[in-house]
mmCIF file of C-alpha atoms in Angstrom:
data_model
loop_
_atom_site.group_PDB
_atom_site.id
_atom_site.type_symbol
_atom_site.label_atom_id
_atom_site.label_comp_id
_atom_site.label_asym_id
_atom_site.label_seq_id
_atom_site.Cartn_x
_atom_site.Cartn_y
_atom_site.Cartn_z
ATOM 1 C CA UNK A 1 -35.180 -12.361 -25.226
ATOM 2 C CA UNK A 2 -35.593 -15.286 -27.594
ATOM 3 C CA UNK A 3 -39.304 -15.862 -27.333
ATOM 4 C CA UNK A 4 -41.306 -14.127 -30.039
ATOM 5 C CA UNK A 5 -44.425 -12.482 -28.685
ATOM 6 C CA UNK A 6 -45.344 -10.497 -31.767
ATOM 7 C CA UNK A 7 -48.210 -11.713 -33.907
ATOM 8 C CA UNK A 8 -47.327 -14.339 -36.466
ATOM 9 C CA UNK A 9 -47.596 -12.856 -39.949
ATOM 10 C CA UNK A 10 -51.034 -13.280 -41.484
ATOM 11 C CA UNK A 11 -51.074 -15.237 -44.723
ATOM 12 C CA UNK A 12 -53.924 -16.751 -46.678
ATOM 13 C CA UNK A 13 -53.279 -19.054 -49.601
ATOM 14 C CA UNK A 14 -55.219 -21.268 -51.969
ATOM 15 C CA UNK A 15 -53.827 -24.649 -50.895
ATOM 16 C CA UNK A 16 -55.861 -26.749 -53.306
ATOM 17 C CA UNK A 17 -58.105 -26.029 -56.298
ATOM 18 C CA UNK A 18 -59.776 -29.438 -55.968
ATOM 19 C CA UNK A 19 -63.353 -30.182 -54.976
ATOM 20 C CA UNK A 20 -63.837 -28.617 -52.573
ATOM 21 C CA UNK A 21 -61.086 -25.996 -52.822
ATOM 22 C CA UNK A 22 -58.928 -25.542 -49.722
ATOM 23 C CA UNK A 23 -57.879 -22.184 -48.306
ATOM 24 C CA UNK A 24 -55.027 -22.290 -45.771
ATOM 25 C CA UNK A 25 -54.650 -19.434 -43.274
ATOM 26 C CA UNK A 26 -51.814 -18.753 -40.861
ATOM 27 C CA UNK A 27 -51.004 -16.094 -38.289
ATOM 28 C CA UNK A 28 -53.412 -13.740 -36.524
ATOM 29 C CA UNK A 29 -56.809 -12.857 -38.033
ATOM 30 C CA UNK A 30 -58.407 -9.694 -36.656
ATOM 31 C CA UNK A 31 -60.447 -6.691 -37.744
ATOM 32 C CA UNK A 32 -57.424 -5.270 -39.592
ATOM 33 C CA UNK A 33 -57.128 -8.160 -42.048
ATOM 34 C CA UNK A 34 -60.468 -9.982 -41.940
ATOM 35 C CA UNK A 35 -61.485 -8.394 -45.274
ATOM 36 C CA UNK A 36 -58.446 -9.979 -46.909
ATOM 37 C CA UNK A 37 -59.502 -13.321 -45.371
ATOM 38 C CA UNK A 38 -63.047 -12.928 -46.748
ATOM 39 C CA UNK A 39 -61.814 -11.980 -50.216
ATOM 40 C CA UNK A 40 -59.487 -14.985 -50.344
ATOM 41 C CA UNK A 41 -62.322 -17.323 -49.384
ATOM 42 C CA UNK A 42 -64.689 -15.793 -51.928
ATOM 43 C CA UNK A 43 -62.003 -16.004 -54.608
ATOM 44 C CA UNK A 44 -61.229 -19.647 -53.836
ATOM 45 C CA UNK A 45 -64.910 -20.551 -53.795
ATOM 46 C CA UNK A 46 -65.515 -19.450 -57.378
ATOM 47 C CA UNK A 47 -68.604 -21.514 -58.302
ATOM 48 C CA UNK A 48 -67.940 -24.397 -55.938
ATOM 49 C CA UNK A 49 -70.797 -25.249 -53.533
ATOM 50 C CA UNK A 50 -68.276 -26.204 -50.829
ATOM 51 C CA UNK A 51 -65.092 -24.826 -49.290
ATOM 52 C CA UNK A 52 -62.548 -26.156 -46.798
ATOM 53 C CA UNK A 53 -60.712 -23.636 -44.633
ATOM 54 C CA UNK A 54 -57.558 -24.863 -42.932
ATOM 55 C CA UNK A 55 -57.191 -22.940 -39.649
ATOM 56 C CA UNK A 56 -54.572 -25.205 -38.040
ATOM 57 C CA UNK A 57 -51.830 -22.568 -38.338
ATOM 58 C CA UNK A 58 -53.964 -19.668 -37.121
ATOM 59 C CA UNK A 59 -52.387 -18.206 -33.976
ATOM 60 C CA UNK A 60 -55.293 -15.888 -33.113
ATOM 61 C CA UNK A 61 -58.784 -15.155 -34.317
ATOM 62 C CA UNK A 62 -61.864 -13.629 -32.712
ATOM 63 C CA UNK A 63 -65.461 -12.853 -33.636
ATOM 64 C CA UNK A 64 -64.321 -10.850 -36.688
ATOM 65 C CA UNK A 65 -63.305 -14.157 -38.282
ATOM 66 C CA UNK A 66 -66.319 -15.952 -36.799
ATOM 67 C CA UNK A 67 -68.688 -13.500 -38.521
ATOM 68 C CA UNK A 68 -66.912 -14.000 -41.847
ATOM 69 C CA UNK A 69 -67.164 -17.770 -41.477
ATOM 70 C CA UNK A 70 -70.832 -17.587 -40.405
ATOM 71 C CA UNK A 71 -71.785 -15.584 -43.482
ATOM 72 C CA UNK A 72 -69.890 -18.022 -45.696
ATOM 73 C CA UNK A 73 -71.595 -21.013 -44.015
ATOM 74 C CA UNK A 74 -75.002 -19.476 -44.808
ATOM 75 C CA UNK A 75 -74.532 -20.158 -48.539
ATOM 76 C CA UNK A 76 -71.737 -22.731 -48.694
ATOM 77 C CA UNK A 77 -70.975 -26.172 -47.367
ATOM 78 C CA UNK A 78 -68.136 -25.131 -45.079
ATOM 79 C CA UNK A 79 -65.527 -27.413 -43.527
ATOM 80 C CA UNK A 80 -62.904 -26.124 -41.105
ATOM 81 C CA UNK A 81 -59.694 -27.834 -40.061
ATOM 82 C CA UNK A 82 -58.565 -26.923 -36.524
ATOM 83 C CA UNK A 83 -56.171 -28.182 -33.893
ATOM 84 C CA UNK A 84 -57.643 -30.534 -31.265
ATOM 85 C CA UNK A 85 -56.939 -28.089 -28.419
ATOM 86 C CA UNK A 86 -56.629 -24.353 -28.291
ATOM 87 C CA UNK A 87 -58.653 -21.199 -28.407
ATOM 88 C CA UNK A 88 -59.963 -21.615 -31.970
ATOM 89 C CA UNK A 89 -61.824 -24.783 -31.072
ATOM 90 C CA UNK A 90 -63.132 -22.970 -27.973
ATOM 91 C CA UNK A 91 -64.211 -20.025 -30.122
ATOM 92 C CA UNK A 92 -66.045 -22.233 -32.651
ATOM 93 C CA UNK A 93 -67.871 -23.989 -29.807
ATOM 94 C CA UNK A 94 -68.915 -20.832 -27.938
ATOM 95 C CA UNK A 95 -70.053 -19.045 -31.098
ATOM 96 C CA UNK A 96 -72.030 -22.036 -32.377
ATOM 97 C CA UNK A 97 -70.134 -22.055 -35.652
ATOM 98 C CA UNK A 98 -69.504 -25.762 -35.089
ATOM 99 C CA UNK A 99 -73.262 -26.321 -35.497
ATOM 100 C CA UNK A 100 -73.547 -24.767 -38.957
ATOM 101 C CA UNK A 101 -70.279 -26.054 -40.415
ATOM 102 C CA UNK A 102 -68.175 -29.203 -40.248
ATOM 103 C CA UNK A 103 -65.191 -29.059 -37.903
ATOM 104 C CA UNK A 104 -62.368 -31.535 -38.380
ATOM 105 C CA UNK A 105 -59.626 -31.668 -35.771
ATOM 106 C CA UNK A 106 -56.123 -32.268 -37.036
ATOM 107 C CA UNK A 107 -52.836 -32.736 -35.178
ATOM 108 C CA UNK B 1 -29.579 -38.903 -20.277
ATOM 109 C CA UNK B 2 -32.719 -39.591 -18.333
ATOM 110 C CA UNK B 3 -35.967 -37.999 -19.335
ATOM 111 C CA UNK B 4 -36.620 -34.509 -18.042
ATOM 112 C CA UNK B 5 -39.666 -34.480 -15.812
ATOM 113 C CA UNK B 6 -41.765 -31.385 -15.397
ATOM 114 C CA UNK B 7 -44.005 -30.265 -12.621
ATOM 115 C CA UNK B 8 -45.518 -27.322 -14.414
ATOM 116 C CA UNK B 9 -47.776 -24.560 -13.176
ATOM 117 C CA UNK B 10 -51.365 -25.652 -13.498
ATOM 118 C CA UNK B 11 -50.893 -28.926 -11.669
ATOM 119 C CA UNK B 12 -52.473 -29.044 -8.257
ATOM 120 C CA UNK B 13 -49.247 -29.059 -6.254
ATOM 121 C CA UNK B 14 -47.412 -26.146 -7.919
ATOM 122 C CA UNK B 15 -48.283 -22.645 -6.686
ATOM 123 C CA UNK B 16 -48.791 -19.930 -9.352
ATOM 124 C CA UNK B 17 -45.632 -18.478 -10.844
ATOM 125 C CA UNK B 18 -43.539 -21.554 -10.066
ATOM 126 C CA UNK B 19 -42.060 -24.026 -12.520
ATOM 127 C CA UNK B 20 -40.071 -27.156 -11.727
ATOM 128 C CA UNK B 21 -37.939 -29.298 -14.012
ATOM 129 C CA UNK B 22 -35.770 -32.207 -12.969
ATOM 130 C CA UNK B 23 -33.659 -34.874 -14.589
ATOM 131 C CA UNK B 24 -33.626 -37.992 -12.495
ATOM 132 C CA UNK B 25 -30.744 -40.417 -12.583
ATOM 133 C CA UNK B 26 -31.428 -43.821 -11.041
ATOM 134 C CA UNK B 27 -31.738 -43.412 -7.278
ATOM 135 C CA UNK B 28 -30.644 -39.807 -7.709
ATOM 136 C CA UNK B 29 -31.500 -38.705 -4.169
ATOM 137 C CA UNK B 30 -33.015 -35.443 -5.493
ATOM 138 C CA UNK B 31 -36.070 -34.039 -3.733
ATOM 139 C CA UNK B 32 -38.235 -30.938 -3.650
ATOM 140 C CA UNK B 33 -41.337 -29.676 -1.822
ATOM 141 C CA UNK B 34 -43.545 -26.684 -2.653
ATOM 142 C CA UNK B 35 -46.243 -25.190 -0.479
ATOM 143 C CA UNK B 36 -48.322 -22.043 -0.247
ATOM 144 C CA UNK B 37 -50.336 -20.921 2.764
ATOM 145 C CA UNK B 38 -53.729 -19.208 2.271
ATOM 146 C CA UNK B 39 -51.969 -15.998 3.332
ATOM 147 C CA UNK B 40 -49.672 -16.135 0.303
ATOM 148 C CA UNK B 41 -46.466 -17.440 1.873
ATOM 149 C CA UNK B 42 -44.689 -19.679 -0.617
ATOM 150 C CA UNK B 43 -42.263 -22.240 0.806
ATOM 151 C CA UNK B 44 -39.730 -24.010 -1.381
ATOM 152 C CA UNK B 45 -37.400 -26.735 -0.151
ATOM 153 C CA UNK B 46 -35.082 -28.814 -2.274
ATOM 154 C CA UNK B 47 -32.053 -30.953 -1.804
ATOM 155 C CA UNK B 48 -29.826 -33.770 -2.885
ATOM 156 C CA UNK B 49 -28.032 -36.553 -1.097
ATOM 157 C CA UNK B 50 -26.074 -39.478 -2.531
ATOM 158 C CA UNK B 51 -27.723 -41.642 0.137
ATOM 159 C CA UNK B 52 -31.408 -41.856 -0.941
ATOM 160 C CA UNK B 53 -32.527 -42.938 2.526
ATOM 161 C CA UNK B 54 -30.951 -39.854 4.084
ATOM 162 C CA UNK B 55 -32.461 -37.709 1.298
ATOM 163 C CA UNK B 56 -35.920 -39.065 2.115
ATOM 164 C CA UNK B 57 -35.401 -38.428 5.839
ATOM 165 C CA UNK B 58 -34.234 -34.836 5.285
ATOM 166 C CA UNK B 59 -37.228 -34.158 3.058
ATOM 167 C CA UNK B 60 -39.682 -35.294 5.739
ATOM 168 C CA UNK B 61 -37.847 -33.372 8.476
ATOM 169 C CA UNK B 62 -37.184 -30.090 6.657
ATOM 170 C CA UNK B 63 -40.513 -29.537 4.910
ATOM 171 C CA UNK B 64 -42.918 -29.314 7.900
ATOM 172 C CA UNK B 65 -40.595 -27.015 9.851
ATOM 173 C CA UNK B 66 -40.287 -24.641 6.903
ATOM 174 C CA UNK B 67 -44.053 -24.671 6.403
ATOM 175 C CA UNK B 68 -44.768 -23.970 10.085
ATOM 176 C CA UNK B 69 -42.037 -21.498 10.984
ATOM 177 C CA UNK B 70 -41.191 -19.830 7.677
ATOM 178 C CA UNK B 71 -37.603 -19.879 8.946
ATOM 179 C CA UNK B 72 -35.162 -21.376 6.395
ATOM 180 C CA UNK B 73 -32.304 -21.700 8.912
ATOM 181 C CA UNK B 74 -34.402 -23.586 11.463
ATOM 182 C CA UNK B 75 -35.791 -25.832 8.736
ATOM 183 C CA UNK B 76 -32.315 -26.680 7.431
ATOM 184 C CA UNK B 77 -30.998 -27.774 10.845
ATOM 185 C CA UNK B 78 -31.403 -31.532 10.115
ATOM 186 C CA UNK B 79 -29.312 -31.138 6.949
ATOM 187 C CA UNK B 80 -26.668 -29.173 8.862
ATOM 188 C CA UNK B 81 -26.517 -31.943 11.468
ATOM 189 C CA UNK B 82 -26.091 -34.591 8.751
ATOM 190 C CA UNK B 83 -23.068 -32.881 7.175
ATOM 191 C CA UNK B 84 -20.093 -35.219 7.106
ATOM 192 C CA UNK B 85 -22.265 -38.296 6.671
ATOM 193 C CA UNK B 86 -23.207 -38.255 2.986
ATOM 194 C CA UNK B 87 -22.592 -34.555 2.224
ATOM 195 C CA UNK B 88 -26.233 -33.583 1.697
ATOM 196 C CA UNK B 89 -27.032 -30.272 0.056
ATOM 197 C CA UNK B 90 -30.304 -28.518 0.785
ATOM 198 C CA UNK B 91 -31.967 -25.203 0.034
ATOM 199 C CA UNK B 92 -34.902 -23.449 1.669
ATOM 200 C CA UNK B 93 -36.620 -20.329 0.396
ATOM 201 C CA UNK B 94 -39.682 -18.462 1.614
ATOM 202 C CA UNK B 95 -41.457 -15.849 -0.499
ATOM 203 C CA UNK B 96 -44.169 -13.586 0.894
ATOM 204 C CA UNK B 97 -46.347 -12.695 -2.083
ATOM 205 C CA UNK B 98 -47.790 -9.503 -0.597
ATOM 206 C CA UNK B 99 -44.514 -7.910 0.464
ATOM 207 C CA UNK B 100 -42.428 -9.589 -2.302
ATOM 208 C CA UNK B 101 -39.850 -10.527 0.317
ATOM 209 C CA UNK B 102 -37.540 -13.479 -0.268
ATOM 210 C CA UNK B 103 -35.752 -15.364 2.529
ATOM 211 C CA UNK B 104 -33.044 -17.796 1.468
ATOM 212 C CA UNK B 105 -30.677 -20.176 3.198
ATOM 213 C CA UNK B 106 -28.729 -23.235 2.118
ATOM 214 C CA UNK B 107 -26.502 -26.066 3.263
ATOM 215 C CA UNK B 108 -23.560 -27.260 1.179
ATOM 216 C CA UNK B 109 -22.721 -24.042 -0.651
ATOM 217 C CA UNK B 110 -25.723 -23.958 -3.007
ATOM 218 C CA UNK B 111 -26.187 -20.416 -4.317
ATOM 219 C CA UNK B 112 -29.443 -18.920 -5.545
ATOM 220 C CA UNK B 113 -29.786 -16.276 -8.190
ATOM 221 C CA UNK B 114 -32.347 -13.519 -8.655
ATOM 222 C CA UNK B 115 -32.641 -12.093 -12.161
ATOM 223 C CA UNK B 116 -34.513 -8.836 -12.662
ATOM 224 C CA UNK B 117 -35.172 -7.599 -16.203
ATOM 225 C CA UNK B 118 -32.758 -4.783 -17.022
ATOM 226 C CA UNK B 119 -30.651 -5.237 -13.878
ATOM 227 C CA UNK B 120 -27.550 -7.304 -13.030
ATOM 228 C CA UNK B 121 -28.221 -10.768 -11.634
ATOM 229 C CA UNK B 122 -27.971 -11.017 -7.832
ATOM 230 C CA UNK B 123 -26.309 -14.111 -6.408
ATOM 231 C CA UNK B 124 -27.455 -15.104 -2.929
ATOM 232 C CA UNK B 125 -24.770 -16.991 -1.022
ATOM 233 C CA UNK B 126 -25.323 -16.604 2.719
ATOM 234 C CA UNK B 127 -22.957 -18.457 5.079
ATOM 235 C CA UNK B 128 -24.353 -21.665 6.571
ATOM 236 C CA UNK B 129 -26.773 -20.860 9.367
ATOM 237 C CA UNK B 130 -27.600 -17.391 7.984
ATOM 238 C CA UNK B 131 -30.455 -16.073 5.887
ATOM 239 C CA UNK B 132 -30.193 -13.806 2.868
ATOM 240 C CA UNK B 133 -33.172 -11.517 2.330
ATOM 241 C CA UNK B 134 -34.188 -9.608 -0.741
ATOM 242 C CA UNK B 135 -37.154 -7.547 -1.902
ATOM 243 C CA UNK B 136 -38.186 -8.888 -5.295
ATOM 244 C CA UNK B 137 -38.835 -6.371 -8.057
ATOM 245 C CA UNK B 138 -41.781 -6.900 -10.417
ATOM 246 C CA UNK B 139 -41.087 -9.729 -12.890
ATOM 247 C CA UNK B 140 -38.006 -10.861 -10.928
ATOM 248 C CA UNK B 141 -37.066 -14.517 -11.344
ATOM 249 C CA UNK B 142 -35.685 -16.573 -8.461
ATOM 250 C CA UNK B 143 -33.759 -19.628 -9.606
ATOM 251 C CA UNK B 144 -32.909 -22.401 -7.188
ATOM 252 C CA UNK B 145 -31.131 -25.392 -8.617
ATOM 253 C CA UNK B 146 -29.006 -28.402 -7.987
ATOM 254 C CA UNK B 147 -26.091 -28.681 -8.582
ATOM 255 C CA UNK B 148 -26.241 -24.881 -8.237
ATOM 256 C CA UNK B 149 -26.344 -21.739 -10.334
ATOM 257 C CA UNK B 150 -22.542 -21.448 -10.546
ATOM 258 C CA UNK B 151 -22.689 -23.718 -13.580
ATOM 259 C CA UNK B 152 -25.070 -21.396 -15.447
ATOM 260 C CA UNK B 153 -23.734 -18.784 -17.838
ATOM 261 C CA UNK B 154 -24.591 -15.134 -17.322
ATOM 262 C CA UNK B 155 -26.127 -14.857 -20.809
ATOM 263 C CA UNK B 156 -28.496 -17.724 -19.997
ATOM 264 C CA UNK B 157 -29.664 -16.004 -16.820
ATOM 265 C CA UNK B 158 -30.484 -12.841 -18.753
ATOM 266 C CA UNK B 159 -32.424 -14.893 -21.249
ATOM 267 C CA UNK B 160 -34.366 -16.618 -18.480
ATOM 268 C CA UNK B 161 -35.579 -13.249 -17.184
ATOM 269 C CA UNK B 162 -37.763 -12.703 -20.268
ATOM 270 C CA UNK B 163 -39.275 -16.160 -20.691
ATOM 271 C CA UNK B 164 -42.401 -17.872 -19.408
ATOM 272 C CA UNK B 165 -41.397 -19.656 -16.171
ATOM 273 C CA UNK B 166 -41.916 -23.075 -17.769
ATOM 274 C CA UNK B 167 -39.626 -22.207 -20.713
ATOM 275 C CA UNK B 168 -37.117 -20.583 -18.346
ATOM 276 C CA UNK B 169 -36.946 -23.701 -16.153
ATOM 277 C CA UNK B 170 -36.430 -25.833 -19.275
ATOM 278 C CA UNK B 171 -33.507 -23.637 -20.338
ATOM 279 C CA UNK B 172 -31.989 -23.894 -16.869
ATOM 280 C CA UNK B 173 -32.241 -27.674 -16.608
ATOM 281 C CA UNK B 174 -30.755 -28.097 -20.087
ATOM 282 C CA UNK B 175 -27.750 -26.024 -19.025
ATOM 283 C CA UNK B 176 -27.090 -27.871 -15.762
ATOM 284 C CA UNK B 177 -24.366 -30.431 -16.304
ATOM 285 C CA UNK B 178 -23.251 -32.729 -13.562
ATOM 286 C CA UNK B 179 -22.167 -36.235 -12.713
ATOM 287 C CA UNK B 180 -24.196 -38.287 -11.998
ATOM 288 C CA UNK B 181 -26.655 -36.752 -14.430
ATOM 289 C CA UNK B 182 -29.280 -35.670 -11.937
ATOM 290 C CA UNK B 183 -30.349 -32.036 -11.832
ATOM 291 C CA UNK B 184 -33.218 -29.999 -10.458
ATOM 292 C CA UNK B 185 -34.384 -26.448 -11.188
ATOM 293 C CA UNK B 186 -37.118 -24.662 -9.236
ATOM 294 C CA UNK B 187 -38.035 -21.236 -10.558
ATOM 295 C CA UNK B 188 -40.263 -18.576 -9.031
ATOM 296 C CA UNK B 189 -41.486 -15.548 -10.959
ATOM 297 C CA UNK B 190 -42.688 -12.449 -9.168
ATOM 298 C CA UNK B 191 -45.772 -11.050 -10.973
ATOM 299 C CA UNK B 192 -44.901 -8.408 -13.571
ATOM 300 C CA UNK B 193 -45.783 -4.742 -13.123
ATOM 301 C CA UNK B 194 -49.240 -3.858 -14.445
ATOM 302 C CA UNK B 195 -49.486 -3.420 -18.188
ATOM 303 C CA UNK B 196 -50.932 -0.069 -19.226
ATOM 304 C CA UNK B 197 -51.167 0.536 -22.944
ATOM 305 C CA UNK B 198 -52.988 3.317 -24.805
ATOM 306 C CA UNK B 199 -53.252 3.168 -28.587
ATOM 307 C CA UNK B 200 -55.456 4.792 -31.237
ATOM 308 C CA UNK B 201 -58.816 2.985 -31.327
ATOM 309 C CA UNK B 202 -58.339 1.520 -34.781
ATOM 310 C CA UNK B 203 -57.998 -2.030 -36.140
ATOM 311 C CA UNK B 204 -54.272 -1.625 -36.857
ATOM 312 C CA UNK B 205 -53.703 -1.229 -33.091
ATOM 313 C CA UNK B 206 -55.103 -4.662 -32.256
ATOM 314 C CA UNK B 207 -51.884 -6.494 -33.165
ATOM 315 C CA UNK B 208 -49.943 -4.142 -30.871
ATOM 316 C CA UNK B 209 -52.339 -4.870 -28.004
ATOM 317 C CA UNK B 210 -51.973 -8.634 -28.474
ATOM 318 C CA UNK B 211 -48.180 -8.435 -28.763
ATOM 319 C CA UNK B 212 -47.902 -6.569 -25.430
ATOM 320 C CA UNK B 213 -50.446 -8.821 -23.775
ATOM 321 C CA UNK B 214 -48.785 -12.035 -24.975
ATOM 322 C CA UNK B 215 -45.501 -10.923 -23.443
ATOM 323 C CA UNK B 216 -47.167 -9.797 -20.204
ATOM 324 C CA UNK B 217 -49.105 -13.071 -19.865
ATOM 325 C CA UNK B 218 -45.944 -15.113 -20.412
ATOM 326 C CA UNK B 219 -44.222 -13.157 -17.644
ATOM 327 C CA UNK B 220 -47.023 -14.013 -15.203
ATOM 328 C CA UNK B 221 -46.440 -17.719 -15.823
ATOM 329 C CA UNK B 222 -50.136 -18.416 -16.352
ATOM 330 C CA UNK B 223 -50.821 -21.707 -18.146
ATOM 331 C CA UNK B 224 -51.198 -21.757 -21.938
ATOM 332 C CA UNK B 225 -54.961 -22.337 -21.933
ATOM 333 C CA UNK B 226 -55.722 -19.468 -19.538
ATOM 334 C CA UNK B 227 -53.363 -17.237 -21.522
ATOM 335 C CA UNK B 228 -55.177 -18.065 -24.783
ATOM 336 C CA UNK B 229 -58.588 -17.487 -23.148
ATOM 337 C CA UNK B 230 -57.600 -14.084 -21.781
ATOM 338 C CA UNK B 231 -55.897 -13.059 -25.030
ATOM 339 C CA UNK B 232 -59.157 -13.782 -26.844
ATOM 340 C CA UNK B 233 -61.356 -12.073 -24.214
ATOM 341 C CA UNK B 234 -59.231 -8.912 -24.187
ATOM 342 C CA UNK B 235 -58.796 -9.060 -27.980
ATOM 343 C CA UNK B 236 -62.551 -9.294 -28.423
ATOM 344 C CA UNK B 237 -63.211 -6.333 -26.121
ATOM 345 C CA UNK B 238 -60.509 -4.291 -27.875
ATOM 346 C CA UNK B 239 -61.861 -5.242 -31.286
ATOM 347 C CA UNK B 240 -65.360 -4.126 -30.283
ATOM 348 C CA UNK B 241 -63.942 -0.832 -29.062
ATOM 349 C CA UNK B 242 -62.157 -0.101 -32.343
ATOM 350 C CA UNK B 243 -65.152 -1.175 -34.392
ATOM 351 C CA UNK B 244 -67.940 0.719 -32.719
ATOM 352 C CA UNK B 245 -66.611 3.447 -30.476
ATOM 353 C CA UNK B 246 -65.169 5.663 -33.172
ATOM 354 C CA UNK B 247 -68.552 6.367 -34.737
ATOM 355 C CA UNK B 248 -69.806 9.797 -33.868
ATOM 356 C CA UNK B 249 -67.283 10.516 -31.164
ATOM 357 C CA UNK B 250 -66.249 13.864 -32.672
ATOM 358 C CA UNK B 251 -62.718 13.574 -31.283
ATOM 359 C CA UNK B 252 -59.770 11.147 -31.642
ATOM 360 C CA UNK B 253 -60.688 7.957 -29.830
ATOM 361 C CA UNK B 254 -58.155 6.010 -27.826
ATOM 362 C CA UNK B 255 -58.184 2.472 -26.579
ATOM 363 C CA UNK B 256 -56.589 1.672 -23.220
ATOM 364 C CA UNK B 257 -55.773 -1.846 -22.065
ATOM 365 C CA UNK B 258 -54.691 -2.487 -18.499
ATOM 366 C CA UNK B 259 -53.646 -5.822 -17.031
ATOM 367 C CA UNK B 260 -52.865 -6.453 -13.368
ATOM 368 C CA UNK B 261 -51.665 -9.619 -11.653
ATOM 369 C CA UNK B 262 -53.030 -9.484 -8.110
ATOM 370 C CA UNK B 263 -52.107 -12.565 -6.123
ATOM 371 C CA UNK B 264 -53.648 -15.448 -8.022
ATOM 372 C CA UNK B 265 -56.130 -13.340 -10.011
ATOM 373 C CA UNK B 266 -55.483 -11.599 -13.311
ATOM 374 C CA UNK B 267 -57.560 -8.455 -13.938
ATOM 375 C CA UNK B 268 -58.047 -6.737 -17.285
ATOM 376 C CA UNK B 269 -59.651 -3.438 -18.216
ATOM 377 C CA UNK B 270 -60.352 -2.471 -21.808
ATOM 378 C CA UNK B 271 -61.701 1.039 -22.176
ATOM 379 C CA UNK B 272 -62.305 3.593 -24.875
ATOM 380 C CA UNK B 273 -63.317 7.240 -24.771
ATOM 381 C CA UNK B 274 -65.621 7.008 -27.769
ATOM 382 C CA UNK B 275 -69.349 6.890 -28.211
ATOM 383 C CA UNK B 276 -70.511 3.437 -28.968
ATOM 384 C CA UNK B 277 -73.162 2.832 -31.600
ATOM 385 C CA UNK B 278 -74.400 -0.622 -32.477
ATOM 386 C CA UNK B 279 -73.876 -1.449 -36.149
ATOM 387 C CA UNK B 280 -77.326 -1.441 -37.767
ATOM 388 C CA UNK B 281 -76.654 -4.427 -40.026
ATOM 389 C CA UNK B 282 -75.940 -6.827 -37.181
ATOM 390 C CA UNK B 283 -77.985 -5.946 -34.127
ATOM 391 C CA UNK B 284 -76.885 -7.728 -30.993
ATOM 392 C CA UNK B 285 -73.360 -8.306 -32.258
ATOM 393 C CA UNK B 286 -71.933 -6.713 -29.167
ATOM 394 C CA UNK B 287 -74.073 -9.091 -27.139
ATOM 395 C CA UNK B 288 -72.333 -11.915 -28.967
ATOM 396 C CA UNK B 289 -68.937 -10.445 -28.046
ATOM 397 C CA UNK B 290 -69.918 -10.110 -24.388
ATOM 398 C CA UNK B 291 -71.244 -13.681 -24.383
ATOM 399 C CA UNK B 292 -67.917 -14.857 -25.747
ATOM 400 C CA UNK B 293 -66.019 -12.834 -23.129
ATOM 401 C CA UNK B 294 -68.229 -14.237 -20.354
ATOM 402 C CA UNK B 295 -67.435 -17.770 -21.469
ATOM 403 C CA UNK B 296 -63.678 -17.122 -21.421
ATOM 404 C CA UNK B 297 -63.120 -15.277 -18.138
ATOM 405 C CA UNK B 298 -64.529 -15.755 -14.630
ATOM 406 C CA UNK B 299 -66.097 -12.338 -14.355
ATOM 407 C CA UNK B 300 -66.913 -9.611 -16.891
ATOM 408 C CA UNK B 301 -68.674 -6.246 -16.616
ATOM 409 C CA UNK B 302 -69.565 -3.801 -19.359
ATOM 410 C CA UNK B 303 -70.003 -0.159 -18.397
ATOM 411 C CA UNK B 304 -71.092 2.361 -21.040
ATOM 412 C CA UNK B 305 -71.630 6.047 -20.380
ATOM 413 C CA UNK B 306 -71.099 9.441 -22.059
ATOM 414 C CA UNK B 307 -67.334 9.188 -21.702
ATOM 415 C CA UNK B 308 -66.982 5.812 -23.367
ATOM 416 C CA UNK B 309 -67.130 2.102 -22.736
ATOM 417 C CA UNK B 310 -65.196 0.022 -20.228
ATOM 418 C CA UNK B 311 -65.030 -3.759 -20.050
ATOM 419 C CA UNK B 312 -63.645 -5.164 -16.796
ATOM 420 C CA UNK B 313 -62.631 -8.813 -16.683
ATOM 421 C CA UNK B 314 -60.949 -11.121 -14.214
ATOM 422 C CA UNK B 315 -59.650 -14.641 -14.388
ATOM 423 C CA UNK B 316 -58.386 -16.754 -11.522
ATOM 424 C CA UNK B 317 -55.335 -18.907 -11.702
ATOM 425 C CA UNK B 318 -56.372 -22.350 -12.896
ATOM 426 C CA UNK B 319 -55.527 -25.033 -10.367
#
């Protein structure tokens, strides 16, 4: 079997320390690692009023991540980068996260 | 090499579990027809003829007979009669979804192959005018191709058995070499056996659930969007179970995920044997999860009682 069905490894990195800082996430985000995701975002934010989260390489996320992003959006100007099609865009639309944060679609 | 053209599952004309790839050369004379009756009888006819006019005639003569009679030999009669003219080759297969029975016949020595995970590949090569029959095991793959499976390596066939039908058909067409460069692969995947997975109801188990479900969904051949929707719906239900059911259960809590492919409907059950308590800091969170699940699948039910919580979901094959 050559196809890989296992979850892509979760990584979260500070991609840019500019204004706003950019956090890039890849792999699956779920209840097991959402705390790590939240800590990375809080760490990147520092004192910045805004944060960009690049979700284009996220292979799975559910309402665990949505809750983390909602609570961030309550106090921060949040921008998310997502792919034009796929379940993350669906998730942001159904949850209403796209109404409290900026969503930019990227190829 | 000409562009490879796909007729993937999800388009209106391709029944569930079927993938088609072909590489047309100019006036290649390749043809194929797919059909499914409301009763779940899948008919597949394909062929090739160096004379495109004869190819077109055979297509229009073979297809309706196969659809009406379900008899591959009777349907292939026009191709048998045309032998000697332009050496047409033609293949007819009928698959009954309910009984998993395959009927196969061909003209011009085209063999079919059935690959079952963990078993040797079966080559179907009935004499002209005869039908080969076979009962398909769960997750079996039937590969019909022109110029024929003889040109495919055994290792490739084994690989095909574990791939999504679309990926499998792509592998097959890439491996078919012929002159002129026209090739056709039609692949049917029998639904996999139900998935039944029980894991400890804890967050670390969620990745295991998704890994099993991703593989199972690929084996069904469901399109990428439906697969992503169901992965999220089941993942959400499983996540809720690990998050809330453990509280106050007083015994080790397990999470069970079942997935069944029944005809053209996929059914999922996510259950736990814990006692669910809503988290006080975010009342109505579970309502949010259920709303999300409802938006992703066609039908969802939440049943909570003393023994635990069960979420039942179903999603029809997108057409």
